[in-house]
C-alpha cells in the first residue's frame, strides 16, 4: 500500500514554525463548529463525542465521551477543563503540530468541551520547552478574546468562557494528569492518589476533566462534521485519524496524520519516514513513545490501531514511533531511557524513587563493563519489584512506564545484554572510553 | 528532580537584584493572578514573569517577594523552584541552551554534540561559559525528535545538529 496521508486536524495548517491566524481559520470555516455547538445542549455535544467513540490521544486511549459523563451534576462547585499539552513523552511531537500551527482548532475544541461538561474555565497546560506553542496559543487566545469568541459573551450567546495558557517549567511528571493539576494549582507537580478521580475532585477540589490536546482538537471536528462523518476514518477500535511522529534511525524523521486502520507500522517507517537510514536494517521499534514495550523488526506488519499494536505486544500509546537500526546497542538505548525515568521520578513513592535508580544503576553497570552474568536476571527481577502494567504499587504510572521498556528490552534483545556482560561493556561505552573520560557521559548527572 | 550544586544562599543574597522593582512588575502580574480562583495558582506564571524580567534567575529577594505576593510561605516557593528544571535559583548565562540527550537524539549523535560543546567552552553540561553568554545544559526530549539531534537556545530551536553546526549556531549568536 502506498503512503497515504489524511488531512483533517492539520488541514490547511501552515508549515511548521507558522501559525494559522484567526482570519485564516475563519476563512476555512473556523468557529462554525462553536456556533453550531452553542445551538446544542451540553448533553447533545457530549452525546456526539460518545457516538464518535474518540479515544484519548494522550496515551491510555480512554473514551473521551465516557470520561465526560463522570462529572457529577449540581455539586454547586465550578467545573474545570484542563487540556494536556505537556507532551514530554520521549519520541512524541504530535501535539506541538496542533498547538503551534492550528491553535484556534484547539481553542475551539476547548470551548466546546467546556460547554459540554459545564465548565467556564479551561487551562491549556503547555510544557515550558515549547515556547513556540506557548507564544502562538497566547496570541490566538488574545485574538479570540478580542473577537468576542472568548470572554463574557461567547459569540453573543450570553455565555461566559475563558481559556488560559499555563506554561510548565520542565518536569515530565506534569504530563501525568494529577501531577498536572498540582502544577496548575501552583505546587510541585506531585501526582495524587486516585480515587477520587479528577472528574469528581480535581482542580481546587472541583470536578475537572483532563484531555490531551489532540483529543480536544478532534472535538471541534466531531461537532462540525457529526459523529458519523468523523468516524469514517479509522475503525471501531480506533476511530478518527491519528497524528504520529516517527524518529530515530529513519531517512526522514517526520510527523504524519494517518487513517490508523489503513496504515501499518511498516508503512509508517518505510513509506512515510523513508525507511532505515544509511541503507541499514531495522532492529527494533518503540511504537507509542518511550513508555511502551519495544518490538522486534518482525512485529511491524500491523495497522496502527490501539488493538492491533497491543496484539503485536506493545501499545500505540501517544504515537511516538522510535526506530532503531541494526547497529544499535540495546543496552545503550535502555540506559538512556532509565536515566530519563530516574531523573523524572517525582520521588513520592519508594518503589519508583529508589527503583528507577536501581534500574538505571544496573543497566549502567552492564553498559560500562561491570556486569556479571547474573545481573541480567537481577535486572528482570528488580523490574518486577518496581512495577509493571497494572501493578498498582505506586501513585502514578511513571514507575510502570520504566518497567515496560526494561522487561521488553530483556525479552527481545537479551543477546545484547549478554554480549555486554561477556565482552566488557556496551560497544558504545567501549568506543567512548577509548576517546574520553567515561564520566563525561551525559547521563552521569 | 535534581539540580546542579547550588551556591550558598547567603552569598546569592548579596548579589544585586537586576531588572524592575516588584511594584513595577505588579501591573503585569495582577491580571495573571486573576485567571486563577486561588492566588497560589498563579505561581508558575508569576515565577516565569519575574525570572524573565530579572536576569533569568530567581534571586532570594525575588523568592521572598513572590511568596508575599501570592500569600504563601517562602519555603513553598523554594520547593516549587527546585522541582522544575527551568526555574533557576542561581545566576545563569544570558541565554540557557538546552541540548536534548534523550533517545531519538542520542540515536542520531546527541552525545557528539554534547562533547563538542563541552570541549569548545571548557565546561561540563550545566555550566556557564566564561563570558556568561550561555548556560549550556542537557534537556530531556524537547519534542523536536524530527530534527534530532537538536537544541533549544532561549526560544529558538536548532536541529539536525553536528558537532560543528552546534558550535557555529552559538558562536553566531554572541
Ligand atoms: C508519567 C505520565 C506522563 C504522561 N504524560 C502525558 C503527556 O505529556 N500528555 C498527555 O496528553 N498525557 C500524558 N499522560 C496521560 C495523562 O495522565 C492522561 O491520561 C491524559 O492526558 C488524558 O487525556 P486523554 O484521555 O485525552 O488522552 C501521562 C501519563 C503518565 C502516567
Ligand atoms: S510513581 Fe513515581 S512519579 Fe509517580 S507519584 Fe510515585 S514517585 Fe512520583
Ligand atoms: S529525543 Fe531529542 S527531541 Fe525528542
XYZ file of C-alpha atoms and ligand atoms in Angstrom:
662
model
C 0.000 0.000 0.000
C 1.398 3.437 -0.855
C 1.861 6.050 1.840
C -1.498 7.708 2.364
C -1.715 10.872 4.392
C -5.050 12.116 5.508
C -5.674 15.708 6.281
C -8.155 16.592 8.960
C -6.590 18.043 12.060
C -3.815 19.606 10.036
C -5.952 20.509 7.026
C -4.923 23.963 5.877
C -2.255 24.133 8.560
C 0.638 26.469 7.717
C 4.131 24.967 7.564
C 5.992 24.147 10.776
C 7.033 27.368 12.508
C 3.975 29.340 11.345
C 0.586 29.914 12.951
C -2.841 29.994 11.375
C -4.366 33.360 12.310
C -7.963 33.879 13.348
C -8.818 35.359 9.945
C -7.290 32.400 8.129
C -9.015 29.962 10.434
C -12.372 31.642 9.939
C -11.942 31.780 6.181
C -11.599 27.988 6.304
C -14.822 27.616 8.305
C -13.283 28.010 11.750
C -15.549 28.632 14.758
C -18.578 27.402 12.810
C -18.495 24.283 15.000
C -18.706 26.553 18.031
C -21.684 28.395 16.561
C -23.304 25.021 15.966
C -22.394 23.822 19.461
C -23.910 26.908 21.067
C -27.201 25.840 19.494
C -26.882 22.365 21.037
C -27.440 21.333 24.631
C -24.411 20.217 26.626
C -25.869 16.705 26.576
C -26.074 16.754 22.794
C -22.416 17.738 22.492
C -21.419 15.018 24.942
C -23.554 12.512 23.043
C -21.834 13.405 19.768
C -18.457 12.798 21.407
C -19.691 9.493 22.855
C -21.080 8.469 19.450
C -17.800 9.321 17.756
C -16.018 6.841 20.018
C -12.967 9.120 20.148
C -10.360 7.687 22.494
C -7.933 9.823 24.450
C -4.826 10.625 22.424
C -2.615 11.185 25.479
C -1.636 7.544 25.689
C -4.185 5.482 27.556
C -6.896 5.643 24.907
C -9.798 6.075 27.314
C -13.067 7.036 25.559
C -13.392 10.799 25.955
C -17.180 10.965 25.873
C -17.494 8.425 28.661
C -14.998 10.339 30.789
C -17.096 13.474 30.424
C -20.151 11.713 31.872
C -18.241 11.148 35.143
C -18.624 14.817 36.067
C -21.139 14.889 38.921
C -24.130 17.155 38.388
C -25.220 20.025 40.599
C -22.394 19.958 43.114
C -22.552 23.715 43.356
C -18.842 23.805 42.569
C -17.315 25.151 39.380
C -16.157 22.606 36.773
C -12.805 22.927 35.036
C -11.245 21.677 31.833
C -7.504 21.026 31.782
C -6.037 20.437 28.337
C -2.885 18.368 28.451
C -0.245 19.906 26.211
C 2.675 18.746 28.307
C 3.864 16.366 25.571
C 7.040 15.272 27.325
C 6.972 11.601 26.405
C 10.243 10.859 24.593
C 9.572 10.365 20.894
C 6.347 12.397 20.823
C 5.919 15.677 18.992
C 2.412 15.489 17.562
C 0.602 17.889 19.915
C 3.202 20.511 19.048
C 1.871 20.482 15.476
C -1.602 21.434 16.703
C -0.638 23.988 19.343
C 1.931 25.730 17.183
C 0.256 25.671 13.796
C -3.511 25.474 14.324
C -4.051 26.832 17.850
C -7.589 28.006 17.078
C -8.662 24.431 16.316
C -7.649 23.547 19.866
C -9.218 26.645 21.420
C -12.495 25.968 19.618
C -12.481 22.371 20.869
C -11.724 23.551 24.395
C -14.696 25.942 24.379
C -16.965 23.174 23.089
C -15.690 20.764 25.720
C -16.303 23.380 28.425
C -19.833 23.815 27.137
C -20.416 20.060 27.284
C -19.074 19.458 30.784
C -20.457 22.643 32.306
C -17.128 24.422 32.703
C -16.427 28.080 32.109
C -12.669 27.975 32.523
C -10.107 25.885 30.677
C -6.368 25.798 31.276
C -4.150 24.607 28.470
C -1.024 23.240 30.146
C 1.932 23.538 27.773
C 5.385 22.301 28.636
C 7.933 25.057 29.201
C 10.177 23.635 26.481
C 7.558 24.607 23.857
C 7.980 28.393 23.646
C 6.594 28.491 20.102
C 3.411 26.700 21.197
C 3.009 28.937 24.231
C 3.503 32.085 22.163
C 1.223 31.010 19.337
C -1.521 29.791 21.659
C -1.384 33.001 23.679
C -1.616 35.073 20.515
C -4.590 33.011 19.359
C -6.322 33.343 22.733
C -5.885 37.130 22.509
C -7.368 37.170 19.002
C -10.307 35.066 20.126
C -10.901 37.301 23.125
C -10.783 40.459 21.026
C -13.259 38.908 18.568
C -15.762 38.007 21.284
C -15.150 34.282 20.917
C -13.791 34.044 24.436
C -14.828 36.050 27.458
C -18.112 37.114 28.981
C -20.312 36.722 25.898
C -19.134 33.884 23.644
C -20.301 34.734 20.111
C -23.164 36.787 21.520
C -24.683 33.827 23.364
C -24.533 35.449 26.770
C -22.465 32.510 27.998
C -19.024 33.155 29.523
C -15.982 31.004 28.787
C -12.293 31.651 29.414
C -9.306 29.724 28.130
C -5.891 30.360 29.674
C -2.497 29.109 28.632
C -0.476 27.784 31.570
C 3.217 27.241 30.970
C 5.030 24.396 32.666
C 8.686 24.687 33.583
C 10.438 21.416 32.808
C 9.038 18.328 34.529
C 7.835 15.230 32.669
C 5.600 14.214 35.547
C 3.360 17.236 34.968
C 2.001 15.333 31.955
C 0.504 12.786 34.340
C -2.981 14.150 34.822
C -2.961 14.637 38.581
C 0.623 15.901 38.532
C -0.650 18.484 36.088
C -3.401 19.501 38.490
C -0.859 20.009 41.277
C 1.193 22.116 38.914
C -1.739 24.287 37.824
C -2.588 24.866 41.477
C 0.906 26.281 41.869
C 2.779 23.475 43.585
C 5.347 20.828 42.789
C 3.958 18.529 40.126
C 3.137 15.707 42.539
C 0.624 13.155 41.254
C -2.270 12.344 43.594
C -3.794 9.080 44.690
C -6.918 8.072 42.770
C -9.748 7.863 43.692
C -11.055 10.463 43.968
C -10.746 10.780 40.217
C -10.230 14.280 38.835
C -13.665 14.232 37.185
C -15.056 14.257 40.727
C -12.307 16.101 42.596
C -9.675 17.818 40.508
C -8.530 21.429 40.373
C -9.206 23.140 43.714
C -11.215 20.037 44.669
C -13.732 20.782 41.935
C -14.768 18.425 39.137
C -12.125 18.583 36.383
C -11.857 16.900 33.016
C -8.383 16.337 31.642
C -7.906 15.598 27.974
C -4.987 15.560 25.617
C -4.518 18.329 23.023
C -5.273 16.055 20.067
C -8.378 14.682 21.781
C -9.747 18.196 22.290
C -8.834 19.322 18.767
C -10.886 16.376 17.488
C -13.913 17.602 19.438
C -14.089 20.572 17.055
C -14.231 18.213 14.077
C -16.757 15.886 15.711
C -19.184 18.729 16.396
C -18.579 20.300 12.997
C -18.976 17.159 10.880
C -21.099 14.956 13.136
C -20.004 11.712 14.731
C -20.748 9.504 11.720
C -18.696 11.525 9.258
C -15.893 11.799 11.803
C -15.854 8.005 12.226
C -15.311 7.464 8.514
C -11.584 7.365 9.254
C -10.197 4.609 11.445
C -12.140 1.577 12.610
C -14.379 0.628 15.506
C -11.355 0.130 17.750
C -9.578 3.368 16.847
C -11.989 5.789 15.207
C -10.722 9.012 13.650
C -7.279 9.874 12.374
C -4.047 9.744 14.344
C -1.160 12.133 14.355
C 2.048 10.141 14.524
C 5.669 11.159 14.985
C 8.423 8.979 13.539
C 12.015 9.490 14.647
C 15.302 7.773 15.277
C 17.173 5.850 12.596
C 14.917 6.687 9.644
C 15.782 8.527 6.450
C 13.182 11.243 7.021
C 12.050 11.784 10.624
C 8.607 13.346 10.351
C 5.073 13.622 11.621
C 2.092 12.410 9.632
C -1.672 12.237 10.014
C -2.983 8.804 9.092
C -6.008 6.591 8.999
C -4.868 4.140 11.686
C -6.858 1.252 10.243
C -5.287 1.683 6.819
C -1.683 2.305 7.792
C 0.713 -0.229 9.251
C 3.716 0.342 11.436
C 5.817 -0.850 8.492
C 4.321 1.813 6.229
C 4.959 4.499 8.810
C 8.623 3.530 8.911
C 9.306 2.655 5.286
C 6.896 4.868 3.331
C 6.288 7.940 5.428
C 9.724 8.138 7.026
C 11.636 6.797 4.023
C 12.946 3.586 5.610
C 16.043 2.903 7.653
C 18.875 5.382 7.243
C 22.302 4.620 5.797
C 20.969 1.559 3.995
C 20.834 -0.375 7.234
C 18.245 -2.806 8.529
C 15.559 -2.389 11.145
C 16.331 -3.837 14.561
C 13.688 -2.515 16.912
C 10.836 -0.074 17.155
C 9.103 1.576 20.088
C 5.697 2.406 18.628
C 3.999 4.681 21.146
C 6.535 6.837 22.970
C 9.302 5.634 25.278
C 6.997 4.144 27.938
C 5.620 1.296 25.830
C 7.224 -2.101 25.151
C 9.772 -2.311 22.329
C 9.003 -4.545 19.340
C 11.451 -6.565 17.243
C 11.570 -5.998 13.479
C 9.323 -8.987 12.854
C 6.318 -7.359 14.540
C 5.662 -4.330 12.364
C 3.071 -5.615 9.909
C 0.176 -4.356 11.976
C -2.226 -1.476 11.474
C -1.580 1.428 13.813
C -4.746 0.904 15.860
C -4.770 0.544 19.639
C -5.961 -3.046 19.358
C -3.595 -4.246 16.637
C -0.456 -2.787 18.202
C -1.487 -4.279 21.533
C -1.970 -7.693 19.933
C 1.545 -7.346 18.497
C 2.911 -6.949 22.022
C 3.142 -3.214 22.563
C 0.926 -0.123 22.724
C 0.145 2.652 20.248
C 0.258 4.990 23.253
C 0.955 8.581 22.329
C 2.045 7.666 18.792
C 5.734 8.439 19.025
C 7.432 5.843 16.850
C 11.140 5.487 17.725
C 13.108 3.436 15.210
C 16.436 1.698 15.852
C 18.717 0.233 13.198
C 20.726 -2.990 13.357
C 23.847 -1.259 14.696
C 22.031 -0.099 17.836
C 23.222 -1.446 21.158
C 20.024 -2.027 23.079
C 21.862 -1.744 26.400
C 22.801 1.809 25.488
C 19.246 2.597 24.389
C 17.785 1.205 27.614
C 20.307 3.085 29.737
C 19.202 6.294 28.049
C 15.581 5.579 28.946
C 16.363 4.581 32.528
C 18.305 7.814 33.044
C 15.182 9.581 31.872
C 12.735 7.833 34.206
C 15.053 8.084 37.175
C 15.532 11.785 36.578
C 11.803 12.377 36.136
C 10.552 10.367 39.128
C 8.893 12.853 41.469
C 10.105 10.885 44.461
C 6.857 10.400 46.359
C 6.755 6.572 46.132
C 9.627 4.422 47.317
C 9.369 1.743 44.601
C 9.612 4.461 41.967
C 12.134 6.813 43.566
C 14.524 4.007 44.536
C 13.509 1.525 41.856
C 14.142 3.742 38.846
C 17.537 4.451 40.402
C 18.312 0.753 40.762
C 17.254 0.098 37.195
C 19.493 2.881 35.924
C 22.426 1.690 38.045
C 22.106 -1.925 36.987
C 21.843 -1.105 33.298
C 24.776 1.291 33.641
C 26.843 -1.442 35.277
C 26.213 -3.770 32.365
C 26.764 -0.925 29.893
C 30.114 0.063 31.377
C 31.609 -3.395 31.604
C 30.995 -4.153 35.275
C 28.072 -6.503 34.699
C 28.056 -10.104 35.902
C 26.090 -12.833 34.121
C 23.536 -12.932 36.943
C 22.897 -9.185 36.605
C 20.598 -9.772 33.651
C 18.211 -11.928 35.673
C 18.604 -9.476 38.534
C 17.551 -6.606 36.282
C 14.463 -8.554 35.276
C 13.622 -9.248 38.937
C 14.187 -5.672 40.031
C 11.857 -4.530 37.255
C 9.140 -6.806 38.647
C 9.695 -5.338 42.093
C 9.319 -1.791 40.816
C 6.078 -2.336 38.938
C 4.621 -3.300 35.592
C 1.405 -2.700 33.677
C -1.390 -2.627 36.251
C 0.934 -3.456 39.150
C -0.502 -0.566 41.158
C 2.428 -0.274 43.573
C 2.794 3.447 43.129
C 0.662 6.581 42.987
C 1.047 7.033 39.260
C 2.147 5.116 36.195
C 5.672 6.517 35.880
C 7.257 3.561 37.639
C 5.393 1.117 35.412
C 6.463 3.209 32.429
C 10.085 2.460 33.282
C 9.381 -1.220 33.754
C 7.685 -1.837 30.408
C 10.717 -0.906 28.317
C 13.038 -2.810 30.662
C 11.082 -6.052 30.525
C 10.589 -5.893 26.769
C 14.221 -4.977 26.008
C 15.287 -8.046 28.005
C 12.683 -10.224 26.349
C 13.534 -9.387 22.759
C 17.150 -8.273 22.934
C 18.678 -10.307 25.742
C 21.610 -11.172 23.480
C 22.757 -7.543 23.550
C 22.858 -7.615 27.344
C 24.662 -10.955 27.394
C 27.208 -9.628 24.937
C 27.816 -6.514 27.016
C 28.447 -8.703 30.061
C 30.690 -11.156 28.192
C 32.649 -8.566 26.232
C 33.316 -5.975 28.926
C 30.605 -3.448 28.209
C 28.436 -1.950 25.519
C 30.240 -1.163 22.254
C 29.069 2.417 22.764
C 30.819 2.599 26.117
C 33.966 0.973 24.774
C 34.215 3.387 21.870
C 33.703 6.260 24.253
C 36.099 5.062 26.934
C 38.859 4.925 24.380
C 38.247 8.556 23.427
C 37.231 10.370 26.593
C 36.921 10.076 30.301
C 33.859 7.863 30.779
C 32.417 10.171 33.434
C 31.662 12.676 30.706
C 28.751 10.527 29.574
C 25.818 12.891 29.611
C 23.866 10.630 31.892
C 26.408 10.883 34.648
C 24.313 13.614 36.167
C 14.400 16.041 40.183
C 17.903 17.070 40.991
C 19.677 20.309 40.480
C 23.280 21.174 39.891
C 25.154 22.253 43.006
C 23.526 25.322 44.419
C 25.672 28.196 45.580
C 25.398 29.343 49.197
C 22.099 31.283 49.614
C 23.830 33.827 51.831
C 26.250 34.588 49.005
C 23.420 34.731 46.462
C 21.548 37.219 48.619
C 24.480 39.627 48.365
C 24.166 39.823 44.586
C 22.270 42.813 43.201
C 18.682 42.255 42.018
C 18.558 43.002 38.323
C 15.594 44.494 36.498
C 12.431 46.219 37.651
C 11.227 46.524 41.217
C 8.472 44.176 42.298
C 5.993 47.047 42.368
C 6.716 47.733 38.720
C 6.059 44.073 37.939
C 2.660 44.088 39.629
C 0.897 45.632 36.642
C 1.917 42.564 34.656
C 1.232 40.081 37.435
C -2.186 41.180 38.707
C -4.077 40.130 35.528
C -2.322 36.757 35.641
C -3.397 36.159 39.228
C -6.979 36.965 38.215
C -7.019 33.878 35.969
C -6.953 31.539 38.946
C -9.596 31.003 41.628
C -6.825 30.875 44.261
C -3.827 33.215 44.289
C -1.287 30.412 44.546
C -2.475 29.032 41.191
C -0.555 31.843 39.556
C 2.726 30.508 40.976
C 4.265 29.191 37.746
C 3.269 32.108 35.510
C 4.363 34.609 38.166
C 7.743 32.910 38.559
C 8.153 32.978 34.780
C 7.477 36.711 34.582
C 9.801 37.501 37.477
C 12.585 35.225 36.247
C 12.469 36.708 32.740
C 12.345 40.298 33.950
C 15.142 39.869 36.453
C 18.140 38.435 34.683
C 16.974 34.895 34.080
C 17.088 33.601 37.643
C 15.196 33.893 40.904
C 17.128 35.942 43.442
C 16.430 35.227 47.153
C 14.721 38.612 47.256
C 12.502 37.634 44.299
C 11.560 34.453 46.128
C 10.580 36.465 49.213
C 8.589 38.933 47.162
C 6.741 36.220 45.225
C 5.888 34.457 48.493
C 4.458 37.681 49.937
C 2.618 38.483 46.751
C 0.950 35.062 46.487
C 0.375 34.732 50.240
C 2.327 31.502 50.577
C 5.334 30.599 52.725
C 8.754 31.209 51.235
C 9.554 27.515 51.619
C 6.673 26.731 49.289
C 8.123 28.953 46.574
C 11.547 27.379 47.071
C 10.005 23.928 46.853
C 8.400 24.796 43.550
C 11.542 26.326 42.084
C 13.684 23.319 42.936
C 11.153 20.922 41.390
C 11.146 22.447 37.904
C 14.356 22.350 35.910
C 13.598 25.568 34.014
C 13.412 27.726 37.138
C 16.863 28.801 38.270
C 17.793 29.608 41.845
C 21.283 30.792 40.931
C 22.709 33.091 38.251
C 22.865 31.694 34.713
C 24.237 32.910 31.408
C 22.359 35.444 29.292
C 20.652 32.565 27.471
C 20.057 28.987 28.533
C 20.886 26.347 25.946
C 19.129 23.006 26.294
C 20.740 20.206 24.325
C 18.483 17.184 24.016
C 20.050 13.988 25.309
C 17.072 11.617 25.041
C 16.733 8.541 22.863
C 15.786 9.822 19.399
C 18.535 12.417 19.642
C 21.071 10.013 21.134
C 20.425 7.636 18.243
C 21.428 10.384 15.832
C 24.536 11.688 17.560
C 23.483 13.876 20.508
C 26.462 12.695 22.533
C 28.903 14.030 19.937
C 27.138 17.380 20.024
C 27.346 17.463 23.825
C 31.038 16.535 23.734
C 31.759 19.265 21.193
C 30.067 21.959 23.258
C 31.818 20.834 26.440
C 35.152 20.907 24.659
C 34.588 24.226 22.922
C 33.574 26.087 26.071
C 35.616 24.134 28.588
C 32.590 23.373 30.742
C 30.514 20.402 31.747
C 26.841 20.332 30.912
C 25.040 22.629 33.334
C 27.918 25.077 33.298
C 28.121 28.675 32.127
C 30.541 29.988 29.519
C 33.359 32.163 30.831
C 31.782 35.285 29.302
C 28.425 34.382 30.903
C 26.802 34.446 27.484
C 25.365 30.908 27.715
C 24.473 28.360 30.316
C 24.547 25.045 28.479
C 22.669 22.100 29.901
C 21.183 18.846 28.723
C 17.430 18.532 28.440
C 15.057 15.603 28.136
C 13.237 15.063 24.828
C 12.416 18.540 23.593
C 9.604 17.308 21.360
C 11.733 18.085 18.324
C 12.664 14.481 17.564
C 12.029 15.098 13.856
C 15.036 17.431 13.879
C 17.264 15.261 16.070
C 19.824 15.927 17.358
C 18.554 19.280 18.475
C 18.844 22.108 20.968
C 16.802 24.992 22.222
C 18.502 28.355 22.707
C 16.125 30.665 24.512
C 13.074 30.451 22.273
C 14.909 29.363 19.130
C 15.350 25.766 18.063
C 18.153 24.233 16.074
C 18.060 20.779 14.575
C 19.974 18.229 12.523
C 22.974 19.287 14.581
C 26.509 18.176 14.001
C 29.299 18.930 16.477
C 30.399 21.718 14.141
C 26.992 23.254 13.474
C 26.052 23.284 17.156
C 29.137 25.344 17.994
C 28.579 27.544 14.949
C 24.976 28.362 15.924
C 26.096 29.501 19.345
C 29.058 31.465 18.045
C 26.795 33.289 15.587
C 24.591 34.431 18.469
C 27.309 36.029 20.500
C 4.106 9.658 33.625
C 2.986 10.069 32.733
C 3.162 11.086 31.810
C 2.124 11.489 30.968
N 2.348 12.492 30.070
C 1.322 12.906 29.271
C 1.508 13.975 28.359
O 2.593 14.557 28.267
N 0.459 14.371 27.590
C -0.775 13.757 27.689
O -1.711 14.153 26.997
N -0.966 12.735 28.534
C 0.039 12.305 29.335
N -0.179 11.285 30.223
C -1.554 10.727 30.307
C -2.407 11.589 31.220
O -2.227 11.155 32.547
C -3.901 11.499 30.890
O -4.263 10.161 30.824
C -4.290 12.149 29.579
O -3.829 13.464 29.498
C -5.802 12.153 29.439
O -6.193 12.679 28.191
P -6.837 11.775 27.066
O -7.837 10.885 27.735
O -7.468 12.754 26.144
O -5.736 11.010 26.447
C 0.861 10.853 31.052
C 0.688 9.819 31.966
C 1.733 9.421 32.793
C 1.495 8.311 33.754
S 5.137 6.582 40.672
Fe 6.982 7.839 40.663
S 6.443 9.689 39.538
Fe 4.506 8.663 40.096
S 3.912 9.620 42.035
Fe 5.136 7.813 42.569
S 7.272 8.587 42.762
Fe 6.070 10.138 41.688
S 14.599 12.836 21.805
Fe 15.520 14.740 21.412
S 13.849 15.965 20.850
Fe 12.915 14.054 21.285
